[in-house]
Short mmCIF file of C-alpha atoms in Angstrom, two decimals:
data_model
loop_
_atom_site.label_atom_id
_atom_site.label_comp_id
_atom_site.label_asym_id
_atom_site.label_seq_id
_atom_site.Cartn_x
_atom_site.Cartn_y
_atom_site.Cartn_z
CA UNK A 72 -5.93 -11.55 8.34
CA UNK A 73 -2.98 -9.58 9.38
CA UNK A 74 -0.03 -10.73 7.28
CA UNK A 75 0.35 -10.23 3.70
CA UNK A 76 1.41 -13.43 1.75
CA UNK A 77 4.41 -13.83 -0.41
CA UNK A 78 7.23 -16.27 -1.07
CA UNK A 79 7.09 -19.38 1.06
CA UNK A 80 4.20 -18.07 3.04
CA UNK A 81 2.78 -21.49 3.35
CA UNK A 82 4.95 -22.30 6.30
CA UNK A 83 3.50 -19.36 8.25
CA UNK A 84 0.02 -20.60 8.66
CA UNK A 85 -2.89 -18.26 8.85
CA UNK A 86 -2.78 -15.43 11.51
CA UNK A 87 -5.76 -13.19 12.17
CA UNK A 88 -6.32 -9.78 13.54
CA UNK A 89 -9.27 -7.47 14.11
CA UNK A 90 -9.49 -4.89 11.35
CA UNK A 91 -10.85 -1.46 12.07
CA UNK A 92 -14.48 -0.96 10.99
CA UNK A 93 -14.00 2.36 9.29
CA UNK A 94 -16.27 2.10 6.14
CA UNK A 95 -18.84 4.60 5.92
CA UNK A 96 -17.22 7.20 8.27
CA UNK A 97 -17.04 10.76 7.19
CA UNK A 98 -18.02 10.21 3.61
CA UNK A 99 -16.95 12.83 1.19
CA UNK A 100 -18.41 13.58 -2.20
CA UNK A 101 -16.03 12.04 -4.56
CA UNK A 102 -16.83 14.61 -7.30
CA UNK A 103 -15.75 17.50 -5.12
CA UNK A 104 -12.12 18.59 -5.00
CA UNK A 105 -11.63 21.15 -2.10
CA UNK A 106 -9.21 24.01 -2.19
CA UNK A 107 -5.82 22.87 -0.84
CA UNK A 108 -4.03 24.77 1.87
CA UNK A 109 -0.43 25.67 1.71
CA UNK A 110 2.04 23.59 3.67
CA UNK A 111 3.59 20.12 3.52
CA UNK A 112 2.50 17.95 0.83
CA UNK A 113 0.02 15.50 2.00
CA UNK A 114 0.79 11.84 1.04
CA UNK A 115 -1.65 9.19 1.89
CA UNK A 116 -0.37 5.67 2.46
CA UNK A 117 -3.38 3.44 2.02
CA UNK A 118 -2.52 -0.11 3.00
CA UNK A 119 -2.59 -3.05 5.42
CA UNK A 120 -0.34 -4.07 8.29
CA UNK A 121 2.76 -3.49 6.22
CA UNK A 122 1.79 0.07 5.93
CA UNK A 123 0.50 0.31 9.56
CA UNK A 124 3.81 -0.93 11.00
CA UNK A 125 2.46 -4.22 12.59
CA UNK A 126 4.58 -5.43 15.42
CA UNK A 127 7.02 -2.45 15.36
CA UNK A 128 7.67 0.21 18.11
CA UNK A 129 6.22 3.70 17.48
CA UNK A 130 8.27 5.61 14.93
CA UNK A 131 9.67 2.39 13.46
CA UNK A 132 7.05 1.68 10.79
CA UNK A 133 6.84 2.36 7.10
CA UNK A 134 4.96 5.67 7.54
CA UNK A 135 7.20 7.51 9.99
CA UNK A 136 10.36 6.21 8.45
CA UNK A 137 9.35 7.15 4.86
CA UNK A 138 8.43 10.65 6.13
CA UNK A 139 11.90 10.93 7.74
CA UNK A 140 13.63 9.73 4.67
CA UNK A 141 11.76 12.22 2.43
CA UNK A 142 12.49 15.15 4.91
CA UNK A 143 16.15 14.19 4.89
CA UNK A 144 16.12 14.71 1.24
CA UNK A 145 14.59 18.14 1.54
CA UNK A 146 11.01 17.09 0.92
CA UNK A 147 8.39 18.93 2.91
CA UNK A 148 5.94 16.00 3.14
CA UNK A 149 3.42 14.78 5.66
CA UNK A 150 2.82 11.05 5.22
CA UNK A 151 -0.76 10.12 6.33
CA UNK A 152 -1.15 6.67 7.90
CA UNK A 153 -3.93 4.95 6.06
CA UNK A 154 -2.75 1.46 7.20
CA UNK A 155 -5.16 -0.91 8.75
CA UNK A 156 -3.89 -4.30 9.83
CA UNK A 157 -5.76 -7.19 8.18
CA UNK A 158 -7.36 -5.11 5.50
CA UNK A 159 -8.14 -6.57 2.12
CA UNK A 160 -8.69 -4.50 -1.07
CA UNK A 161 -12.45 -4.49 -0.25
CA UNK A 162 -11.63 -2.92 3.18
CA UNK A 163 -9.41 -0.37 1.64
CA UNK A 164 -12.15 0.54 -0.87
CA UNK A 165 -14.86 0.80 1.82
CA UNK A 166 -12.87 3.08 3.88
CA UNK A 167 -11.32 5.18 1.02
CA UNK A 168 -13.55 8.18 1.42
CA UNK A 169 -12.72 8.36 5.23
CA UNK A 170 -9.10 8.06 4.31
CA UNK A 171 -9.45 11.11 1.95
CA UNK A 172 -10.68 13.24 4.64
CA UNK A 173 -7.27 14.93 5.07
CA UNK A 174 -7.27 15.86 1.38
CA UNK A 175 -4.17 14.09 0.38
CA UNK A 176 -2.31 15.44 -2.68
CA UNK A 177 -0.79 12.09 -3.59
CA UNK A 178 -1.34 8.50 -2.58
CA UNK A 179 0.49 5.15 -2.19
CA UNK A 180 -1.81 2.10 -2.63
CA UNK A 181 -0.42 -0.92 -0.83
CA UNK A 182 -3.22 -3.41 -0.78
CA UNK A 183 -3.97 -6.98 -1.84
CA UNK A 184 -1.60 -9.08 0.30
CA UNK A 185 -4.44 -10.24 2.48
CA UNK A 186 -6.59 -10.93 -0.56
CA UNK A 187 -3.87 -13.52 -1.70
CA UNK A 188 -3.45 -14.94 1.77
CA UNK A 189 -7.13 -15.58 1.95
CA UNK A 190 -7.23 -16.95 -1.60
CA UNK A 191 -9.85 -14.44 -2.74
CA UNK A 192 -10.44 -14.45 -6.52
CA UNK A 193 -8.00 -12.24 -8.36
CA UNK A 194 -10.90 -10.75 -10.41
CA UNK A 195 -12.23 -9.48 -7.14
CA UNK A 196 -9.03 -7.93 -6.08
CA UNK A 197 -8.87 -6.34 -9.39
CA UNK A 198 -12.29 -4.75 -9.31
CA UNK A 199 -11.52 -3.27 -5.77
CA UNK A 200 -8.12 -1.93 -6.82
CA UNK A 201 -9.58 -0.44 -10.03
CA UNK A 202 -12.43 1.23 -8.06
CA UNK A 203 -9.88 2.75 -5.70
CA UNK A 204 -7.66 3.99 -8.40
CA UNK A 205 -10.60 5.36 -10.39
CA UNK A 206 -11.71 7.34 -7.21
CA UNK A 207 -8.35 8.68 -6.85
CA UNK A 208 -8.01 9.78 -10.48
CA UNK A 209 -11.42 11.46 -10.23
CA UNK A 210 -9.85 13.77 -7.48
CA UNK A 211 -6.75 14.23 -9.55
CA UNK A 212 -4.63 12.47 -6.98
CA UNK A 213 -1.34 11.00 -8.48
CA UNK A 214 -0.83 7.32 -7.34
CA UNK A 215 2.03 5.01 -6.67
CA UNK A 216 0.53 1.47 -6.97
CA UNK A 217 2.68 -1.20 -5.18
CA UNK A 218 2.11 -4.94 -5.92
CA UNK A 219 2.10 -7.96 -3.98
CA UNK A 220 2.74 -11.72 -4.59
CA UNK A 221 0.45 -14.56 -3.55
CA UNK A 222 1.37 -17.41 -1.29
CA UNK A 223 2.99 -20.25 -3.34
CA UNK A 224 0.62 -22.79 -1.69
CA UNK A 225 -2.21 -21.54 -3.64
CA UNK A 226 -0.68 -22.86 -6.90
CA UNK A 227 1.21 -21.45 -9.89
CA UNK A 228 -1.94 -20.50 -11.86
CA UNK A 229 -3.43 -18.51 -8.95
CA UNK A 230 0.04 -16.87 -8.36
CA UNK A 231 0.13 -15.80 -12.01
CA UNK A 232 -3.25 -14.45 -12.04
CA UNK A 233 -2.88 -12.67 -8.82
CA UNK A 234 0.50 -10.91 -9.82
CA UNK A 235 -1.10 -9.93 -13.23
CA UNK A 236 -3.71 -7.92 -11.54
CA UNK A 237 -1.17 -5.31 -10.47
CA UNK A 238 0.73 -5.35 -13.83
CA UNK A 239 -2.48 -5.07 -15.75
CA UNK A 240 -3.77 -2.15 -13.83
CA UNK A 241 -0.47 -0.38 -14.27
CA UNK A 242 -0.48 -1.04 -17.91
CA UNK A 243 -3.97 0.28 -18.32
CA UNK A 244 -3.24 3.38 -16.30
CA UNK A 245 0.06 4.75 -17.72
CA UNK A 246 -0.17 7.77 -15.39
CA UNK A 247 0.54 5.60 -12.44
CA UNK A 248 3.91 5.17 -10.69
CA UNK A 249 4.24 1.40 -10.43
CA UNK A 250 6.27 -0.60 -7.85
CA UNK A 251 5.81 -4.26 -8.74
CA UNK A 252 6.52 -5.91 -5.25
CA UNK A 253 6.28 -3.97 -2.00
CA UNK A 254 8.62 -6.42 -0.21
CA UNK A 255 11.18 -6.84 -2.85
CA UNK A 256 14.57 -7.70 -1.24
CA UNK A 257 12.78 -8.25 2.07
CA UNK A 258 10.43 -11.17 1.66
CA UNK A 259 12.10 -14.56 2.73
CA UNK A 260 15.13 -12.89 4.49
CA UNK A 261 14.89 -13.78 8.08
CA UNK A 262 17.33 -11.07 9.07
CA UNK A 263 14.92 -8.44 7.77
CA UNK A 264 11.65 -9.87 9.17
CA UNK A 265 9.98 -10.14 12.56
CA UNK A 266 9.59 -13.62 14.06
CA UNK A 267 6.47 -14.27 12.05
CA UNK A 268 8.63 -14.24 8.87
CA UNK A 269 6.09 -12.00 7.32
CA UNK A 270 6.29 -8.43 8.64
CA UNK A 271 9.50 -6.43 8.23
CA UNK A 272 11.54 -5.56 11.38
CA UNK A 273 13.13 -2.16 11.67
CA UNK A 274 16.01 -3.13 9.51
CA UNK A 275 13.66 -4.57 6.92
CA UNK A 276 11.64 -1.33 6.99
CA UNK A 277 14.83 0.77 6.47
CA UNK A 278 15.54 -1.50 3.42
CA UNK A 279 11.99 -1.01 2.07
CA UNK A 280 12.07 2.74 2.53
CA UNK A 281 15.47 3.02 0.78
CA UNK A 282 14.20 0.90 -2.21
CA UNK A 283 10.92 2.62 -2.77
CA UNK A 284 12.16 6.15 -2.17
CA UNK A 285 12.98 6.98 -5.83
CA UNK A 286 9.43 5.84 -6.81
CA UNK A 287 7.95 7.91 -4.05
CA UNK A 288 9.92 11.02 -5.19
CA UNK A 289 8.75 10.39 -8.69
CA UNK A 290 5.22 10.42 -7.39
CA UNK A 291 5.74 13.56 -5.39
CA UNK A 292 6.97 15.31 -8.52
CA UNK A 293 3.60 14.93 -10.23
CA UNK A 294 1.92 16.75 -7.40
CA UNK A 295 0.41 20.16 -8.50
CA UNK A 296 1.53 22.88 -6.22
CA UNK A 297 -1.17 24.72 -4.23
#
């Protein structure tokens, strides 16, 4: 499923896309932390279509716009695009070792929206995200966890349980930088979204990057030089 669900997502219907089969490629030993070369800080953005810039021209997606914003603030950062359209938390977990091949020094985790759109059990989403966070912690990689909301058509109970996944993980891991809702201020605003009403347009991406930038800078401040 390509889109991530959120407010009033019931009216959008279910859209599908072919995810990339990346699991099992270039597996690293999770216990080994290689020496880090000098140069720009490598920031992994591990996510789904929202990270991948679905439907946007080259250079207008979240990853390139975030990198440009950081560089404009004097940050020497290379943002690694770990976004795969349609990915669930299970997909993100399956390809995590592949995503770590570039030895990132910090990571943004933006996953879960497709779990909610598919109505997957929140407990499953929690297990997958916890495993991702644990693997990153084992490599001493500081993390910004960004949350998502479930489609309201799945009911209030499901919505509460789904949202609680992200808040509980953040509470249990005080070392995380936590962003409660990736699409805050964008979801439901037609002027900031593409025609599907789900994925941000260039204006929406600009708003998203400006909003999340302080949290990303807080994350980068936790990177150990070297």
